[in-house]
Amino acid sequence: MDFSEILITKRDGKQEVFSIEKIKNAVTKSFRASSISDSEREMYEISFAVANEIKKPTITVEEIQDLVEKELMRRNPKAAKKYIIYREWRNVERHKKTHMKHIMDGIVSIEKNDVNLSNANMSAHTPAGQMMTFASEVTKDYAEKYLVNPEYTLAHKNGDIHIHDLDYYPTKTTTCIQYDLDDLFEKGFRTKNGSIRTPQSIQSYATLATIVFQTNQNEQHGGQSIPAFDFFMAKGVLKSFQKHLASNITLLYQLEDQSINEQDIKKTVKSLVSSINVPNNEKEELLKALNIQSEVLNIKNLNALIHRSVETTRKDTHQAMEAFIHNLNTMHSRGGNQVVFSSINYGTDSSPEGRMVIQELLAATTEGLGTGEIPVFPIQIFKVKKGVSYSESDYETAISNFEDALSGKIKFESPNFDLLIEACRTTSVALFPNFMFLDAPFNLHEKWRADDPKRYMYETATMGCRTRVFENLHGEKSSLGRGNLSFTSLNLPRLAIEAHQKAENLFPEKDKQGVQEEARKILLSSVRLMSEMIAEQLYDRYQYQRTALARQFPFMMANNIWKGGDALDSNEEVGNTIQSGTLGIGFIGGHNAMVAIYGEGHAINKRAYDTLYDVIQEINKVAEEYKAKYKLNYSVLATPAEGLSGRFTKIDRKKYGVIDGVTDRDYYVNSFHIDVKEHIKVADKIRLEAPFHAITKGGHITYVELDGEAKKNISVILKIVHLMHKENIGYGSINHPVDTCRKCGYKGMIYAECPLCKSENITRMRRITGYLTGDLDSWNSAKQAEEKDRTKHV
């Protein structure tokens, strides 16, 4: 055929006359990219060979490129490989232009799509929210093109892995942090515009905690957490009490026309009074010290003044906790009305001051926001610990007479067990607190002692997002002053789909069970390879993060929020300072993966259950190997997937089609969780999921879904907490419907309309991923579909 008669159909549909020179140029580029010496004659020989394969008058660009690949593979496989990579790169670049335009159009027109709803904590339709979304999409594109190794970029785009927070990759920031507020408050701290002194009242302690939250949120892309909120706030309670007691004593002297130096009284009270529950010996010392020149003060009126001061301090503490909650739900830390992704852990400070903090915090949480709305933040975690906030005998006593236990009529042996009951009551109306179980074997610390005033240093705490930072190769095993560096998740259902397909092709003679066993072997092998790739990708990102200058994180580093940061010069790289952080290898879709191989989920198929356990153990083996290889804190994370659950599913459905129980929904089931549609008892769900907590030390959560209004049966929540503790759950939560009429404020289970005012304008608060709550309207399509499928546990 005469080459001049051949027409090339381009990608935009236009046609042009065939040119041998264009083929030659493409072939030449592939040879040069392979560092292969090229000759003019050889280039033309290949080009003419390709041209001679054309047997029709019109041909597409893609068809010509297929012919070039074929001829290169025959003559020079090395050059062919380079040509294939180059071709794929060009396809990706073309796709990006049209894909990015489509995304930007959706942001501009504020469509209700999964890009705009990717973060339930952000209002993407506001101007600042649009700017944040624009920036997010553009920086993802920049990171993929110029920062991330092409191998990892391709794996991410193809859906083999998901590099979380890719939009923050260029900033070199770490994910999250657990604050040592005691250290921060005792030393004071600096912000951009000035320094902050040590706070002197519970109101100041709570206010400064919100300022720390808000300021540091701008230097990290993930959550901010306080690991021992009760311990850290207790000092503020004592200072407020001392101030009120000194003021009341001064007033008494003034009423008796006695000359007294108020500053001397303040100093005396501060030096002699160590608790709001003033012991008798301290009362005696106080009377002696203050009655040197007068007999105005006696034990009777001193007791009255102490009581009055305690009650005033309680009011202050309640107002401080109320303001703390209100501030964290209204102070925007970023564009798009984003408030701080804040978490607080508490429950084990048994001092009178620490207990007061917990009591008033729970009361303020129950009261809610301005018109009683359920507060989304902070995510609250109550720490359950034997001998402190829990005991089996206390549990039995409470359950045997729960009405008296709930009303405070029973004295328990564990000092904070009554607060655990109050936490259950609060959970029944506000979805928080969740529960952290410090007695689970993997959460124990050999240095923890009940009489240690700083025992919180050795207590596991969690981010509300379930990220767990505890074990440490570079310092004390603790949560304080450390956080996650980054995490990446593997697509477990995809590996299982491919493992089953390979097993069927390789072993056609085997029966169903034989194929499943072969698929299991293939899956374990592929999980190892994918985990190794993720481990290397995390190391690459870590090496990039190390090059950040301390001045990029002026608040976090200069104030030693990330431990060791204050030793750095502002122009010094953070380097080894961040090596105490964790690197998380995550996974999603355990249930879907098991269905892909066994046709059933791990809730009902024992072989599926054992296989999923072995799969996660295989990831653990890789984590341990890379700990040794790079001396870094690798861990396995049961990924909290808000947007990812839908992303992987869409990609896999397009690639493999609709597979029943695997790709037939809009989401993959979270991490190792039992299928949300599975009809299963509460006890069975807890029992089945508990063993996975011990092998996902990067973070995990188990939730149960209750039907009806939990506030009408609070004892059920205590029973569930008891079950979780017994089965060695690490971190657990209890879901139930919380509906509020926006018109009249009625709270309770609301179906189509409010039972009082008949309004259909209802806020439906639900837990999105086991950690974040929010109105259903702010959820992306995948999580909305999951919520609709969730079966109640009985």
Short mmCIF file of C-alpha atoms in Angstrom, two decimals, residues 348-616:
data_model
loop_
_atom_site.label_atom_id
_atom_site.label_comp_id
_atom_site.label_asym_id
_atom_site.label_seq_id
_atom_site.Cartn_x
_atom_site.Cartn_y
_atom_site.Cartn_z
CA THR A 348 -7.37 7.64 84.99
CA ASP A 349 -6.65 10.72 87.12
CA SER A 350 -8.30 9.82 90.42
CA SER A 351 -7.31 13.02 92.21
CA PRO A 352 -10.24 15.24 93.29
CA GLU A 353 -9.13 17.84 90.73
CA GLY A 354 -8.82 15.36 87.88
CA ARG A 355 -12.20 13.85 88.76
CA MET A 356 -13.80 17.28 88.72
CA VAL A 357 -12.42 17.90 85.24
CA ILE A 358 -13.93 14.64 83.98
CA GLN A 359 -17.26 15.20 85.72
CA GLU A 360 -17.75 18.68 84.30
CA LEU A 361 -16.46 17.73 80.87
CA LEU A 362 -18.99 14.90 80.63
CA ALA A 363 -21.77 17.18 81.89
CA ALA A 364 -20.90 19.88 79.32
CA THR A 365 -20.79 17.25 76.56
CA THR A 366 -24.25 16.00 77.50
CA GLU A 367 -25.64 19.54 77.49
CA GLY A 368 -24.30 20.04 73.98
CA LEU A 369 -23.70 23.26 72.09
CA GLY A 370 -25.77 26.45 71.97
CA THR A 371 -29.17 24.89 71.34
CA GLY A 372 -28.15 21.43 72.54
CA GLU A 373 -26.52 20.22 69.30
CA ILE A 374 -24.24 17.21 69.68
CA PRO A 375 -20.60 18.39 69.65
CA VAL A 376 -18.53 16.75 66.90
CA PHE A 377 -15.24 17.72 68.56
CA PRO A 378 -13.22 16.98 70.53
CA ILE A 379 -13.32 13.25 69.94
CA GLN A 380 -13.32 11.96 73.51
CA ILE A 381 -11.71 8.73 74.67
CA PHE A 382 -12.28 7.37 78.18
CA LYS A 383 -9.38 5.23 79.42
CA VAL A 384 -10.52 2.03 81.14
CA LYS A 385 -7.98 0.69 83.64
CA LYS A 386 -8.31 -2.02 86.31
CA GLY A 387 -8.05 -0.64 89.83
CA VAL A 388 -8.52 2.93 88.63
CA SER A 389 -11.63 3.21 86.49
CA TYR A 390 -12.71 -0.43 86.36
CA SER A 391 -12.95 -3.71 88.26
CA GLU A 392 -14.96 -6.87 87.79
CA SER A 393 -16.52 -6.61 91.24
CA ASP A 394 -17.53 -2.98 90.60
CA TYR A 395 -19.11 -4.04 87.34
CA GLU A 396 -21.10 -6.81 89.01
CA THR A 397 -22.24 -4.44 91.75
CA ALA A 398 -23.34 -1.81 89.24
CA ILE A 399 -25.25 -4.22 87.00
CA SER A 400 -27.05 -5.78 89.97
CA ASN A 401 -28.52 -2.39 90.92
CA PHE A 402 -27.95 -0.07 87.99
CA GLU A 403 -30.44 2.62 89.03
CA ASP A 404 -28.55 3.23 92.26
CA ALA A 405 -25.23 3.06 90.44
CA LEU A 406 -26.41 5.63 87.91
CA SER A 407 -27.70 7.97 90.61
CA GLY A 408 -24.43 7.85 92.56
CA LYS A 409 -25.74 5.95 95.56
CA ILE A 410 -23.12 3.19 95.44
CA LYS A 411 -19.54 3.49 96.64
CA PHE A 412 -17.21 1.55 94.33
CA GLU A 413 -13.76 0.14 95.10
CA SER A 414 -12.19 1.64 91.94
CA PRO A 415 -11.98 5.42 92.47
CA ASN A 416 -13.14 6.34 88.97
CA PHE A 417 -15.66 3.58 88.26
CA ASP A 418 -18.48 6.04 88.89
CA LEU A 419 -16.97 8.19 86.13
CA LEU A 420 -17.01 5.20 83.78
CA ILE A 421 -20.75 4.91 84.42
CA GLU A 422 -21.12 8.63 83.74
CA ALA A 423 -19.10 8.19 80.53
CA CYS A 424 -21.57 5.50 79.45
CA ARG A 425 -24.44 7.89 80.14
CA THR A 426 -22.75 10.58 78.05
CA THR A 427 -22.08 8.17 75.20
CA SER A 428 -25.77 7.29 75.18
CA VAL A 429 -26.70 10.84 74.21
CA ALA A 430 -23.58 12.24 72.51
CA LEU A 431 -21.85 9.23 70.81
CA PHE A 432 -18.69 10.07 72.78
CA PRO A 433 -16.61 9.19 74.66
CA ASN A 434 -15.18 6.13 72.98
CA PHE A 435 -13.28 3.68 75.17
CA MET A 436 -9.57 2.84 75.36
CA PHE A 437 -8.69 -0.37 77.21
CA LEU A 438 -5.34 -0.06 78.98
CA ASP A 439 -5.41 -3.64 80.29
CA ALA A 440 -5.24 -5.22 76.84
CA PRO A 441 -1.86 -7.02 76.85
CA PHE A 442 -0.47 -4.95 73.98
CA ASN A 443 -1.42 -1.69 75.78
CA LEU A 444 0.40 -2.49 79.04
CA HIS A 445 3.59 -0.71 80.05
CA GLU A 446 5.99 -2.34 82.47
CA LYS A 447 6.76 1.03 84.14
CA TRP A 448 3.15 1.91 84.95
CA ARG A 449 2.47 2.21 88.71
CA ALA A 450 -0.76 3.28 90.37
CA ASP A 451 1.09 5.57 92.82
CA ASP A 452 3.08 7.38 90.12
CA PRO A 453 1.73 10.96 89.75
CA LYS A 454 2.91 10.92 86.14
CA ARG A 455 1.68 7.43 85.29
CA TYR A 456 -0.07 8.90 82.24
CA MET A 457 3.34 8.88 80.54
CA TYR A 458 3.06 5.09 80.39
CA GLU A 459 -0.58 4.89 79.38
CA THR A 460 -1.51 4.24 75.79
CA ALA A 461 -3.52 7.03 74.25
CA THR A 462 -5.04 7.20 70.81
CA MET A 463 -5.88 9.74 68.20
CA GLY A 464 -9.61 9.90 67.59
CA CYS A 465 -8.81 8.68 64.10
CA ARG A 466 -7.60 5.43 65.77
CA THR A 467 -3.90 6.06 65.07
CA ARG A 468 -1.89 4.51 67.89
CA VAL A 469 1.62 5.76 68.72
CA PHE A 470 3.22 3.89 71.62
CA GLU A 471 6.14 1.54 70.91
CA ASN A 472 9.39 3.39 70.16
CA LEU A 473 12.82 2.42 68.85
CA HIS A 474 14.22 5.87 69.66
CA GLY A 475 13.18 6.64 73.21
CA GLU A 476 10.65 5.80 75.89
CA LYS A 477 7.59 3.78 74.98
CA SER A 478 5.00 6.51 75.30
CA SER A 479 2.43 8.53 73.38
CA LEU A 480 3.64 11.95 74.53
CA GLY A 481 5.38 14.27 72.10
CA ARG A 482 5.15 11.85 69.20
CA GLY A 483 2.92 11.17 66.23
CA ASN A 484 2.50 9.40 62.93
CA LEU A 485 4.79 10.44 60.08
CA SER A 486 2.70 9.05 57.23
CA PHE A 487 0.75 5.98 56.19
CA THR A 488 -0.12 4.17 52.98
CA SER A 489 -2.76 1.47 52.48
CA LEU A 490 -2.83 -1.58 50.26
CA ASN A 491 -5.88 -2.71 48.30
CA LEU A 492 -6.52 -6.08 49.91
CA PRO A 493 -9.62 -7.02 47.86
CA ARG A 494 -7.69 -6.51 44.61
CA LEU A 495 -4.90 -8.82 45.73
CA ALA A 496 -7.48 -11.44 46.70
CA ILE A 497 -9.36 -11.14 43.39
CA GLU A 498 -6.15 -11.63 41.44
CA ALA A 499 -5.00 -14.47 43.71
CA HIS A 500 -8.22 -16.38 43.09
CA GLN A 501 -8.07 -15.78 39.33
CA LYS A 502 -4.46 -17.01 39.19
CA ALA A 503 -5.28 -20.09 41.25
CA GLU A 504 -8.15 -21.01 38.92
CA ASN A 505 -5.92 -20.61 35.86
CA LEU A 506 -2.90 -22.43 37.30
CA PHE A 507 -4.78 -25.31 38.93
CA PRO A 508 -7.85 -26.09 36.80
CA GLU A 509 -7.78 -29.71 37.95
CA LYS A 510 -8.31 -28.86 41.62
CA ASP A 511 -11.66 -28.74 43.36
CA LYS A 512 -13.10 -25.61 44.95
CA GLN A 513 -11.32 -26.06 48.26
CA GLY A 514 -8.03 -26.83 46.51
CA VAL A 515 -8.27 -23.66 44.44
CA GLN A 516 -9.03 -21.66 47.58
CA GLU A 517 -5.94 -23.05 49.30
CA GLU A 518 -3.74 -22.14 46.33
CA ALA A 519 -5.34 -18.69 46.21
CA ARG A 520 -4.51 -18.28 49.89
CA LYS A 521 -0.83 -19.01 49.21
CA ILE A 522 -0.75 -16.59 46.28
CA LEU A 523 -2.49 -13.91 48.38
CA LEU A 524 0.03 -14.18 51.22
CA SER A 525 2.88 -13.87 48.73
CA SER A 526 1.37 -10.84 46.98
CA VAL A 527 0.53 -9.17 50.29
CA ARG A 528 4.17 -9.49 51.31
CA LEU A 529 5.39 -7.96 48.04
CA MET A 530 2.90 -5.10 48.22
CA SER A 531 3.72 -4.46 51.88
CA GLU A 532 7.41 -4.32 51.03
CA MET A 533 6.73 -1.79 48.30
CA ILE A 534 4.69 0.32 50.72
CA ALA A 535 7.46 0.09 53.32
CA GLU A 536 9.95 1.42 50.78
CA GLN A 537 7.52 4.15 49.69
CA LEU A 538 7.07 5.22 53.32
CA TYR A 539 10.84 5.31 53.71
CA ASP A 540 11.11 7.51 50.61
CA ARG A 541 8.57 9.92 52.07
CA TYR A 542 10.35 9.88 55.43
CA GLN A 543 13.62 10.79 53.75
CA TYR A 544 11.84 13.70 52.08
CA GLN A 545 10.20 14.79 55.36
CA ARG A 546 13.60 14.80 57.08
CA THR A 547 14.76 17.62 54.81
CA ALA A 548 12.16 20.04 56.16
CA LEU A 549 13.60 23.01 58.05
CA ALA A 550 12.58 23.56 61.65
CA ARG A 551 11.23 26.98 60.72
CA GLN A 552 8.58 25.30 58.57
CA PHE A 553 7.01 24.12 61.84
CA PRO A 554 7.77 27.07 64.15
CA PHE A 555 5.18 26.26 66.80
CA MET A 556 5.62 22.49 66.89
CA MET A 557 9.41 22.46 66.90
CA ALA A 558 10.35 25.63 68.80
CA ASN A 559 7.97 24.77 71.65
CA ASN A 560 9.12 21.13 71.83
CA ILE A 561 5.64 19.85 71.05
CA TRP A 562 7.36 17.23 68.90
CA LYS A 563 9.92 16.08 71.43
CA GLY A 564 13.44 17.17 70.53
CA GLY A 565 12.31 19.99 68.28
CA ASP A 566 13.47 22.76 70.65
CA ALA A 567 17.09 21.68 70.17
CA LEU A 568 16.99 22.64 66.51
CA ASP A 569 18.10 25.90 64.97
CA SER A 570 15.32 27.39 62.85
CA ASN A 571 17.32 26.83 59.64
CA GLU A 572 18.34 23.30 60.60
CA GLU A 573 16.75 20.27 58.98
CA VAL A 574 14.47 18.30 61.30
CA GLY A 575 16.42 15.13 60.44
CA ASN A 576 16.53 12.57 63.24
CA THR A 577 14.16 14.61 65.42
CA ILE A 578 11.19 12.98 63.72
CA GLN A 579 12.53 9.42 63.83
CA SER A 580 10.42 8.71 66.93
CA GLY A 581 7.31 8.97 64.74
CA THR A 582 5.54 5.98 63.21
CA LEU A 583 5.18 4.79 59.62
CA GLY A 584 1.92 2.97 59.00
CA ILE A 585 1.29 0.14 56.53
CA GLY A 586 -2.48 0.14 56.22
CA PHE A 587 -5.07 -2.08 54.58
CA ILE A 588 -8.75 -1.99 53.72
CA GLY A 589 -11.47 -4.44 52.73
CA GLY A 590 -10.62 -7.57 54.73
CA HIS A 591 -14.19 -8.84 54.42
CA ASN A 592 -14.35 -8.21 50.66
CA ALA A 593 -11.02 -9.93 50.14
CA MET A 594 -12.17 -13.06 51.92
CA VAL A 595 -15.38 -13.18 49.87
CA ALA A 596 -13.24 -12.94 46.72
CA ILE A 597 -11.48 -16.19 47.69
CA TYR A 598 -13.97 -18.15 49.81
CA GLY A 599 -17.30 -16.75 48.67
CA GLU A 600 -18.02 -15.89 52.31
CA GLY A 601 -16.77 -13.35 54.82
CA HIS A 602 -14.61 -14.08 57.84
CA ALA A 603 -17.59 -13.73 60.20
CA ILE A 604 -19.04 -17.05 59.06
CA ASN A 605 -16.19 -18.90 57.36
CA LYS A 606 -13.43 -20.14 59.70
CA ARG A 607 -10.91 -20.64 56.89
CA ALA A 608 -11.58 -17.08 55.73
CA TYR A 609 -11.07 -15.83 59.28
CA ASP A 610 -7.76 -17.66 59.65
CA THR A 611 -6.60 -16.44 56.25
CA LEU A 612 -7.35 -12.80 57.05
CA TYR A 613 -5.50 -13.14 60.34
CA ASP A 614 -2.50 -14.66 58.54
CA VAL A 615 -2.60 -11.89 55.93
CA ILE A 616 -2.33 -9.20 58.59
#
